[in-house]
Amino acid sequence: MFSSRLPARLGPSPLSRAIGLARGEGRVRIDLTETNPTVVGLEYPHDLVGALADPAVLTYDPASLGTVTARAAVAAGYTTTVVDPARVVLTASTSEAYAFLFKLLCDPGDHVAIPRPSYPLFDLLTSLEGVEPRPYRLDPAGGWAIDRDSLMQALTPRTRAILVVSPNNPTGSCLRAADRDWLVELARDRQLALIADEVFADYPLVPRRDASSLLGTSGALTFTLGGLSKSAGLPQMKLAWTVISGPDDLVAAARDRLDLLADSYLSVSTPVQVAAPRLLAAGRDVQRAIRPRLVANLETIRRFVKRAPAMSVYEPEGGWSAVIRVPAILSEDQWVLRLIDDCGVLVHPGYFFDLDTGVHLVVSLLPAPDVFETGLSAIADRVRSLS
Ligand SMILES: Cc1ncc(COP(=O)(O)O)c(C=O)c1O
């Protein structure tokens, strides 16, 4: 009776069930999987709430791609590249932006090349649009740069788009300038679109000199995604955006089609669009609160890795997460359960993000530094005592 876009079997995996049970029994005391910025003790600017209390929110004047004011505020928020507000499309979330882009670019059964390891939602987001994800590899030995051979192998006659996440979740790796140029040429030659998820772009950690962005690319049709959930630490506001770039004729054709698509949903609320200029401005303060945390927590990882040489960290170049390699004496599931049972610390198993070379744990860098340090200390102790 139901569509195969959704999984035939719902319900939690055995690991999720065990974690749910541990949470219910109060055995998870330190949650290093927390990526919700609103629950990790950050100070938000007080005038944020006032931004929503504008009488203008009471008038509904639908604008399919988003209001002129909100789109202008998003465009102005980009400081390194000039963005034309007419090329900005608002959605309620990045997930919705993906849904629109897959509808725009793909027929049912078409393919989209997606990076591995990366954000776990891509399998579902593609499947929900009747599109098939074709994974390509990021190379751990090369700082998680694009494995070009693997990407070439992932392309099929039905591929419509290549997805790039920079900084990537969870590896924190950024697109290299040489890979950007190569991708643009490849996309242009094969008439593919590029989808660049740059939601973590405001959080550089140890940026490489050759790190690059696809924003404003002119050689191939490109969609660059961002949103308040990361830029302003405000996932509950439900505002994300897509910047279209590329050859003018393709940009115009894509924009007209997105206009129709977005007009069929009109999902972005009026209050958030009225508040957008102030939310984006306040977001810069939130970024200033988040960044030192990311830096401090990454430094904590480095410190504990030195004390427990059996574990190592892939240095993230940006973003909110880090990948820690632990000895293969236990499986990833066993590590996760062991850390809960022995120390009340919750981490993600690497396979959750399709990390498949070695045994990895993924931690969020968002928790308060004292909480994070206690969690890392417990992990390092376990690694030392078990290896
Ligand atoms: C790479 C990446 N893109 C998008 C999102 C989700 O963004 P949104 O809340 O706007 O749907 C996440 C969330 O963690 C993410 O990791």
GROMACS .gro file of C-alpha atoms and ligand atoms in nm:
model
  403
    1MET     CA    1   0.000   0.000   0.000
    2PHE     CA    2   0.290   0.241   0.066
    3SER     CA    3   0.553   0.396  -0.158
    4SER     CA    4   0.899   0.244  -0.179
    5ARG     CA    5   1.041   0.594  -0.139
    6LEU     CA    6   1.014   0.522   0.232
    7PRO     CA    7   1.202   0.233   0.396
    8ALA     CA    8   1.001  -0.090   0.411
    9ARG     CA    9   1.103  -0.132   0.771
   10LEU     CA   10   1.074   0.155   1.010
   11GLY     CA   11   1.186   0.157   1.369
   12PRO     CA   12   1.521   0.188   1.538
   13SER     CA   13   1.830  -0.023   1.473
   14PRO     CA   14   1.945  -0.246   1.762
   15LEU     CA   15   2.208   0.020   1.849
   16SER     CA   16   1.952   0.303   1.847
   17ARG     CA   17   1.725   0.092   2.067
   18ALA     CA   18   2.007   0.032   2.316
   19ILE     CA   19   2.091   0.405   2.317
   20GLY     CA   20   1.724   0.495   2.366
   21LEU     CA   21   1.707   0.259   2.661
   22ALA     CA   22   2.025   0.402   2.815
   23ARG     CA   23   1.889   0.754   2.775
   24GLY     CA   24   1.556   0.653   2.930
   25GLU     CA   25   1.739   0.507   3.230
   26GLY     CA   26   1.952   0.821   3.269
   27ARG     CA   27   2.274   0.637   3.184
   28VAL     CA   28   2.384   0.888   2.917
   29ARG     CA   29   2.546   1.164   3.119
   30ILE     CA   30   2.765   1.321   2.851
   31ASP     CA   31   2.621   1.346   2.504
   32LEU     CA   32   2.898   1.403   2.251
   33THR     CA   33   2.652   1.353   1.964
   34GLU     CA   34   2.467   1.677   2.042
   35THR     CA   35   2.463   1.906   1.738
   36ASN     CA   36   2.158   2.109   1.836
   37PRO     CA   37   2.310   2.449   1.917
   38THR     CA   38   2.006   2.557   2.119
   39VAL     CA   39   2.063   2.299   2.395
   40VAL     CA   40   2.437   2.325   2.463
   41GLY     CA   41   2.431   2.628   2.694
   42LEU     CA   42   2.516   2.897   2.438
   43GLU     CA   43   2.418   3.257   2.513
   44TYR     CA   44   2.188   3.387   2.240
   45PRO     CA   45   2.155   3.765   2.182
   46HIS     CA   46   1.852   3.882   2.380
   47ASP     CA   47   1.705   4.093   2.100
   48LEU     CA   48   1.655   3.784   1.884
   49VAL     CA   49   1.303   3.734   2.015
   50GLY     CA   50   1.219   4.098   1.945
   51ALA     CA   51   1.305   4.041   1.580
   52LEU     CA   52   0.995   3.823   1.551
   53ALA     CA   53   0.762   4.075   1.717
   54ASP     CA   54   0.722   4.303   1.416
   55PRO     CA   55   0.364   4.401   1.318
   56ALA     CA   56   0.464   4.324   0.957
   57VAL     CA   57   0.435   3.952   1.041
   58LEU     CA   58   0.056   3.993   1.041
   59THR     CA   59   0.035   4.060   0.668
   60TYR     CA   60   0.059   3.769   0.427
   61ASP     CA   61   0.206   3.870   0.094
   62PRO     CA   62   0.331   3.543  -0.058
   63ALA     CA   63   0.656   3.550  -0.253
   64SER     CA   64   0.751   3.214  -0.398
   65LEU     CA   65   1.130   3.252  -0.394
   66GLY     CA   66   1.119   3.454  -0.070
   67THR     CA   67   1.061   3.819   0.009
   68VAL     CA   68   1.287   4.079  -0.151
   69THR     CA   69   1.406   4.198   0.192
   70ALA     CA   70   1.492   3.853   0.323
   71ARG     CA   71   1.673   3.752   0.003
   72ALA     CA   72   1.866   4.080   0.002
   73ALA     CA   73   1.971   4.014   0.364
   74VAL     CA   74   2.093   3.665   0.273
   75ALA     CA   75   2.285   3.800  -0.027
   76ALA     CA   76   2.442   4.076   0.184
   77GLY     CA   77   2.555   3.816   0.437
   78TYR     CA   78   2.810   3.684   0.187
   79THR     CA   79   3.118   3.899   0.224
   80THR     CA   80   3.375   3.730   0.003
   81THR     CA   81   3.159   3.695  -0.310
   82VAL     CA   82   2.903   3.938  -0.448
   83VAL     CA   83   2.567   3.760  -0.452
   84ASP     CA   84   2.274   3.890  -0.656
   85PRO     CA   85   1.957   3.870  -0.439
   86ALA     CA   86   1.766   3.772  -0.755
   87ARG     CA   87   1.964   3.448  -0.754
   88VAL     CA   88   1.873   3.359  -0.394
   89VAL     CA   89   1.592   3.111  -0.326
   90LEU     CA   90   1.457   3.066   0.027
   91THR     CA   91   1.336   2.736   0.171
   92ALA     CA   92   1.236   2.622   0.519
   93SER     CA   93   1.547   2.405   0.555
   94THR     CA   94   1.841   2.272   0.363
   95SER     CA   95   1.658   1.941   0.345
   96GLU     CA   96   1.377   2.116   0.163
   97ALA     CA   97   1.630   2.282  -0.068
   98TYR     CA   98   1.759   1.935  -0.158
   99ALA     CA   99   1.403   1.818  -0.225
  100PHE     CA  100   1.346   2.116  -0.459
  101LEU     CA  101   1.677   2.064  -0.638
  102PHE     CA  102   1.620   1.693  -0.694
  103LYS     CA  103   1.271   1.774  -0.829
  104LEU     CA  104   1.422   2.044  -1.049
  105LEU     CA  105   1.705   1.835  -1.192
  106CYS     CA  106   1.599   1.470  -1.183
  107ASP     CA  107   1.333   1.244  -1.322
  108PRO     CA  108   1.242   0.945  -1.106
  109GLY     CA  109   1.523   0.689  -1.129
  110ASP     CA  110   1.792   0.946  -1.217
  111HIS     CA  111   2.118   0.948  -1.025
  112VAL     CA  112   2.295   1.198  -0.802
  113ALA     CA  113   2.661   1.152  -0.707
  114ILE     CA  114   2.705   1.196  -0.332
  115PRO     CA  115   3.022   1.197  -0.121
  116ARG     CA  116   3.106   0.918   0.123
  117PRO     CA  117   3.157   0.961   0.414
  118SER     CA  118   2.911   1.243   0.464
  119TYR     CA  119   2.579   1.359   0.605
  120PRO     CA  120   2.367   1.047   0.666
  121LEU     CA  121   2.041   1.202   0.548
  122PHE     CA  122   2.138   1.198   0.178
  123ASP     CA  123   2.016   0.841   0.125
  124LEU     CA  124   1.669   0.929   0.251
  125LEU     CA  125   1.654   1.274   0.089
  126THR     CA  126   1.731   1.125  -0.253
  127SER     CA  127   1.502   0.826  -0.204
  128LEU     CA  128   1.212   1.053  -0.104
  129GLU     CA  129   1.242   1.219  -0.446
  130GLY     CA  130   1.264   0.888  -0.631
  131VAL     CA  131   1.632   0.955  -0.707
  132GLU     CA  132   1.923   0.713  -0.662
  133PRO     CA  133   2.232   0.819  -0.469
  134ARG     CA  134   2.557   0.709  -0.635
  135PRO     CA  135   2.834   0.737  -0.378
  136TYR     CA  136   3.183   0.858  -0.457
  137ARG     CA  137   3.470   0.830  -0.215
  138LEU     CA  138   3.655   1.093  -0.018
  139ASP     CA  139   4.012   0.980   0.040
  140PRO     CA  140   4.116   0.956   0.408
  141ALA     CA  141   4.483   0.935   0.313
  142GLY     CA  142   4.450   1.259   0.113
  143GLY     CA  143   4.279   1.463   0.386
  144TRP     CA  144   3.936   1.348   0.259
  145ALA     CA  145   3.983   1.517  -0.076
  146ILE     CA  146   3.762   1.398  -0.361
  147ASP     CA  147   3.879   1.064  -0.500
  148ARG     CA  148   3.846   1.167  -0.864
  149ASP     CA  149   3.861   0.811  -1.001
  150SER     CA  150   3.584   0.708  -0.767
  151LEU     CA  151   3.372   1.007  -0.872
  152MET     CA  152   3.423   0.927  -1.239
  153GLN     CA  153   3.315   0.569  -1.173
  154ALA     CA  154   3.005   0.690  -0.989
  155LEU     CA  155   2.884   0.887  -1.292
  156THR     CA  156   2.631   0.716  -1.517
  157PRO     CA  157   2.428   0.832  -1.818
  158ARG     CA  158   2.149   0.904  -1.568
  159THR     CA  159   2.358   1.125  -1.337
  160ARG     CA  160   2.209   1.472  -1.314
  161ALA     CA  161   2.407   1.632  -1.033
  162ILE     CA  162   2.720   1.604  -0.821
  163LEU     CA  163   2.685   1.690  -0.456
  164VAL     CA  164   2.975   1.839  -0.259
  165VAL     CA  165   2.971   1.914   0.114
  166SER     CA  166   3.230   2.169   0.227
  167PRO     CA  167   3.319   2.171   0.512
  168ASN     CA  168   3.201   1.814   0.515
  169ASN     CA  169   3.005   1.654   0.797
  170PRO     CA  170   3.166   1.465   0.976
  171THR     CA  171   3.521   1.483   0.834
  172GLY     CA  172   3.543   1.864   0.840
  173SER     CA  173   3.727   1.851   0.508
  174CYS     CA  174   3.695   2.137   0.260
  175LEU     CA  175   3.681   2.143  -0.117
  176ARG     CA  176   4.025   2.213  -0.269
  177ALA     CA  177   4.059   2.484  -0.535
  178ALA     CA  178   4.201   2.233  -0.784
  179ASP     CA  179   3.905   1.997  -0.725
  180ARG     CA  180   3.663   2.286  -0.766
  181ASP     CA  181   3.808   2.374  -1.106
  182TRP     CA  182   3.808   2.009  -1.209
  183LEU     CA  183   3.445   1.967  -1.094
  184VAL     CA  184   3.326   2.275  -1.279
  185GLU     CA  185   3.488   2.156  -1.600
  186LEU     CA  186   3.346   1.807  -1.554
  187ALA     CA  187   2.995   1.941  -1.482
  188ARG     CA  188   3.010   2.174  -1.782
  189ASP     CA  189   3.132   1.902  -2.019
  190ARG     CA  190   2.871   1.649  -1.905
  191GLN     CA  191   2.589   1.900  -1.854
  192LEU     CA  192   2.554   1.816  -1.488
  193ALA     CA  193   2.462   2.049  -1.206
  194LEU     CA  194   2.674   2.099  -0.895
  195ILE     CA  195   2.511   2.113  -0.553
  196ALA     CA  196   2.742   2.262  -0.293
  197ASP     CA  197   2.632   2.219   0.068
  198GLU     CA  198   2.825   2.494   0.245
  199VAL     CA  199   2.609   2.514   0.558
  200PHE     CA  200   2.921   2.497   0.778
  201ALA     CA  201   3.118   2.759   0.581
  202ASP     CA  202   3.107   3.006   0.871
  203TYR     CA  203   3.305   2.768   1.091
  204PRO     CA  204   3.660   2.734   0.959
  205LEU     CA  205   3.888   2.552   1.203
  206VAL     CA  206   4.223   2.484   1.045
  207PRO     CA  207   4.156   2.610   0.695
  208ARG     CA  208   4.389   2.497   0.420
  209ARG     CA  209   4.528   2.764   0.199
  210ASP     CA  210   4.379   2.590  -0.104
  211ALA     CA  211   4.030   2.552   0.049
  212SER     CA  212   3.767   2.679  -0.189
  213SER     CA  213   3.397   2.746  -0.241
  214LEU     CA  214   3.162   2.681  -0.530
  215LEU     CA  215   2.971   3.002  -0.454
  216GLY     CA  216   2.946   3.223  -0.759
  217THR     CA  217   3.090   2.965  -0.998
  218SER     CA  218   3.025   3.075  -1.355
  219GLY     CA  219   3.133   2.770  -1.556
  220ALA     CA  220   2.856   2.526  -1.460
  221LEU     CA  221   2.507   2.544  -1.314
  222THR     CA  222   2.572   2.548  -0.940
  223PHE     CA  223   2.351   2.561  -0.632
  224THR     CA  224   2.518   2.667  -0.309
  225LEU     CA  225   2.325   2.592   0.010
  226GLY     CA  226   2.332   2.771   0.344
  227GLY     CA  227   2.093   2.827   0.632
  228LEU     CA  228   2.019   2.982   0.967
  229SER     CA  229   2.041   2.645   1.139
  230LYS     CA  230   2.421   2.658   1.119
  231SER     CA  231   2.499   3.021   1.023
  232ALA     CA  232   2.304   3.159   1.317
  233GLY     CA  233   2.272   2.847   1.532
  234LEU     CA  234   1.895   2.876   1.488
  235PRO     CA  235   1.758   2.548   1.344
  236GLN     CA  236   1.413   2.619   1.492
  237MET     CA  237   1.365   2.932   1.275
  238LYS     CA  238   1.341   2.715   0.964
  239LEU     CA  239   1.513   2.935   0.709
  240ALA     CA  240   1.764   2.813   0.454
  241TRP     CA  241   1.876   2.939   0.115
  242THR     CA  242   2.013   2.836  -0.219
  243VAL     CA  243   2.230   3.065  -0.431
  244ILE     CA  244   2.215   2.985  -0.802
  245SER     CA  245   2.518   3.053  -1.018
  246GLY     CA  246   2.652   2.951  -1.356
  247PRO     CA  247   2.589   3.048  -1.717
  248ASP     CA  248   2.317   3.316  -1.728
  249ASP     CA  249   2.076   3.119  -1.949
  250LEU     CA  250   2.090   2.813  -1.722
  251VAL     CA  251   2.056   3.024  -1.408
  252ALA     CA  252   1.746   3.193  -1.548
  253ALA     CA  253   1.592   2.860  -1.656
  254ALA     CA  254   1.661   2.703  -1.317
  255ARG     CA  255   1.529   3.007  -1.133
  256ASP     CA  256   1.201   3.011  -1.328
  257ARG     CA  257   1.146   2.645  -1.254
  258LEU     CA  258   1.232   2.686  -0.886
  259ASP     CA  259   0.987   2.974  -0.877
  260LEU     CA  260   0.706   2.742  -0.988
  261LEU     CA  261   0.822   2.467  -0.753
  262ALA     CA  262   0.844   2.698  -0.451
  263ASP     CA  263   0.512   2.860  -0.540
  264SER     CA  264   0.346   2.520  -0.505
  265TYR     CA  265   0.457   2.497  -0.141
  266LEU     CA  266   0.512   2.853  -0.009
  267SER     CA  267   0.669   2.691   0.296
  268VAL     CA  268   0.883   2.971   0.437
  269SER     CA  269   0.691   3.155   0.709
  270THR     CA  270   0.632   3.530   0.696
  271PRO     CA  271   0.766   3.592   1.052
  272VAL     CA  272   1.106   3.442   0.976
  273GLN     CA  273   1.136   3.638   0.653
  274VAL     CA  274   1.043   3.964   0.826
  275ALA     CA  275   1.300   3.888   1.096
  276ALA     CA  276   1.568   3.759   0.856
  277PRO     CA  277   1.786   4.075   0.843
  278ARG     CA  278   1.803   4.091   1.224
  279LEU     CA  279   1.840   3.715   1.265
  280LEU     CA  280   2.129   3.711   1.020
  281ALA     CA  281   2.295   4.004   1.198
  282ALA     CA  282   2.248   3.839   1.539
  283GLY     CA  283   2.376   3.518   1.386
  284ARG     CA  284   2.721   3.672   1.362
  285ASP     CA  285   2.723   3.701   1.744
  286VAL     CA  286   2.614   3.339   1.770
  287GLN     CA  287   2.897   3.238   1.536
  288ARG     CA  288   3.136   3.431   1.761
  289ALA     CA  289   3.006   3.228   2.056
  290ILE     CA  290   3.028   2.893   1.877
  291ARG     CA  291   3.372   2.928   1.714
  292PRO     CA  292   3.585   2.939   2.032
  293ARG     CA  293   3.403   2.627   2.152
  294LEU     CA  294   3.488   2.436   1.838
  295VAL     CA  295   3.852   2.546   1.870
  296ALA     CA  296   3.869   2.461   2.243
  297ASN     CA  297   3.708   2.121   2.197
  298LEU     CA  298   3.934   2.034   1.906
  299GLU     CA  299   4.233   2.130   2.119
  300THR     CA  300   4.099   1.899   2.393
  301ILE     CA  301   4.088   1.612   2.144
  302ARG     CA  302   4.448   1.681   2.040
  303ARG     CA  303   4.557   1.683   2.404
  304PHE     CA  304   4.392   1.349   2.483
  305VAL     CA  305   4.511   1.191   2.161
  306LYS     CA  306   4.867   1.268   2.275
  307ARG     CA  307   4.796   1.088   2.603
  308ALA     CA  308   4.637   0.787   2.431
  309PRO     CA  309   4.851   0.722   2.123
  310ALA     CA  310   4.628   0.428   2.021
  311MET     CA  311   4.370   0.684   1.916
  312SER     CA  312   4.407   0.955   1.656
  313VAL     CA  313   4.205   1.239   1.510
  314TYR     CA  314   4.156   1.352   1.152
  315GLU     CA  315   4.216   1.725   1.175
  316PRO     CA  316   3.889   1.893   1.066
  317GLU     CA  317   3.937   2.203   0.851
  318GLY     CA  318   3.593   2.333   0.948
  319GLY     CA  319   3.249   2.241   1.078
  320TRP     CA  320   3.102   2.109   1.400
  321SER     CA  321   3.234   1.755   1.423
  322ALA     CA  322   3.548   1.546   1.445
  323VAL     CA  323   3.635   1.189   1.353
  324ILE     CA  324   3.841   0.993   1.604
  325ARG     CA  325   4.008   0.669   1.509
  326VAL     CA  326   4.016   0.408   1.786
  327PRO     CA  327   4.179   0.064   1.800
  328ALA     CA  328   4.000  -0.217   1.617
  329ILE     CA  329   3.982  -0.428   1.933
  330LEU     CA  330   3.608  -0.360   1.944
  331SER     CA  331   3.357  -0.295   1.667
  332GLU     CA  332   3.212   0.056   1.643
  333ASP     CA  333   2.885  -0.061   1.801
  334GLN     CA  334   3.079  -0.224   2.084
  335TRP     CA  335   3.278   0.096   2.142
  336VAL     CA  336   2.959   0.304   2.156
  337LEU     CA  337   2.788   0.067   2.401
  338ARG     CA  338   3.102   0.023   2.609
  339LEU     CA  339   3.148   0.398   2.646
  340ILE     CA  340   2.788   0.436   2.760
  341ASP     CA  341   2.809   0.145   3.004
  342ASP     CA  342   3.150   0.232   3.149
  343CYS     CA  343   3.145   0.611   3.146
  344GLY     CA  344   2.799   0.739   3.046
  345VAL     CA  345   2.948   0.898   2.730
  346LEU     CA  346   2.757   0.887   2.403
  347VAL     CA  347   2.933   0.910   2.064
  348HIS     CA  348   2.833   0.818   1.709
  349PRO     CA  349   2.973   0.509   1.538
  350GLY     CA  350   3.165   0.600   1.221
  351TYR     CA  351   2.946   0.382   0.999
  352PHE     CA  352   2.657   0.616   1.075
  353PHE     CA  353   2.831   0.852   0.828
  354ASP     CA  354   2.953   0.568   0.602
  355LEU     CA  355   3.307   0.577   0.734
  356ASP     CA  356   3.422   0.234   0.632
  357THR     CA  357   3.801   0.226   0.664
  358GLY     CA  358   3.893   0.132   1.022
  359VAL     CA  359   3.707   0.186   1.347
  360HIS     CA  360   3.592   0.542   1.408
  361LEU     CA  361   3.389   0.740   1.657
  362VAL     CA  362   3.236   1.073   1.562
  363VAL     CA  363   3.195   1.351   1.815
  364SER     CA  364   3.020   1.686   1.800
  365LEU     CA  365   3.243   1.983   1.884
  366LEU     CA  366   2.945   2.185   2.011
  367PRO     CA  367   2.910   2.072   2.376
  368ALA     CA  368   3.034   2.304   2.652
  369PRO     CA  369   3.414   2.267   2.684
  370ASP     CA  370   3.404   2.130   3.042
  371VAL     CA  371   3.148   1.866   2.942
  372PHE     CA  372   3.348   1.785   2.630
  373GLU     CA  373   3.671   1.749   2.826
  374THR     CA  374   3.512   1.506   3.074
  375GLY     CA  375   3.381   1.300   2.783
  376LEU     CA  376   3.712   1.294   2.598
  377SER     CA  377   3.903   1.208   2.912
  378ALA     CA  378   3.673   0.908   2.964
  379ILE     CA  379   3.720   0.796   2.602
  380ALA     CA  380   4.100   0.827   2.628
  381ASP     CA  381   4.097   0.628   2.955
  382ARG     CA  382   3.894   0.351   2.792
  383VAL     CA  383   4.121   0.343   2.488
  384ARG     CA  384   4.428   0.322   2.714
  385SER     CA  385   4.286   0.051   2.940
  386LEU     CA  386   4.152  -0.165   2.658
  387SER     CA  387   4.448  -0.145   2.420
  388LIG     C1  388   2.593   1.882   0.568
  388LIG     C2  389   2.460   1.922   0.624
  388LIG     N1  390   2.370   1.983   0.545
  388LIG     C3  391   2.250   2.021   0.593
  388LIG     C4  392   2.216   1.999   0.725
  388LIG     C5  393   2.078   2.037   0.776
  388LIG     O1  394   2.046   2.167   0.760
  388LIG     P1  395   1.892   2.214   0.782
  388LIG     O2  396   1.871   2.220   0.929
  388LIG     O3  397   1.890   2.348   0.719
  388LIG     O4  398   1.803   2.116   0.712
  388LIG     C6  399   2.305   1.936   0.810
  388LIG     C7  400   2.269   1.912   0.950
  388LIG     O5  401   2.344   1.868   1.033
  388LIG     C8  402   2.429   1.896   0.758
  388LIG     O6  403   2.518   1.833   0.836
   0.00000   0.00000   0.00000
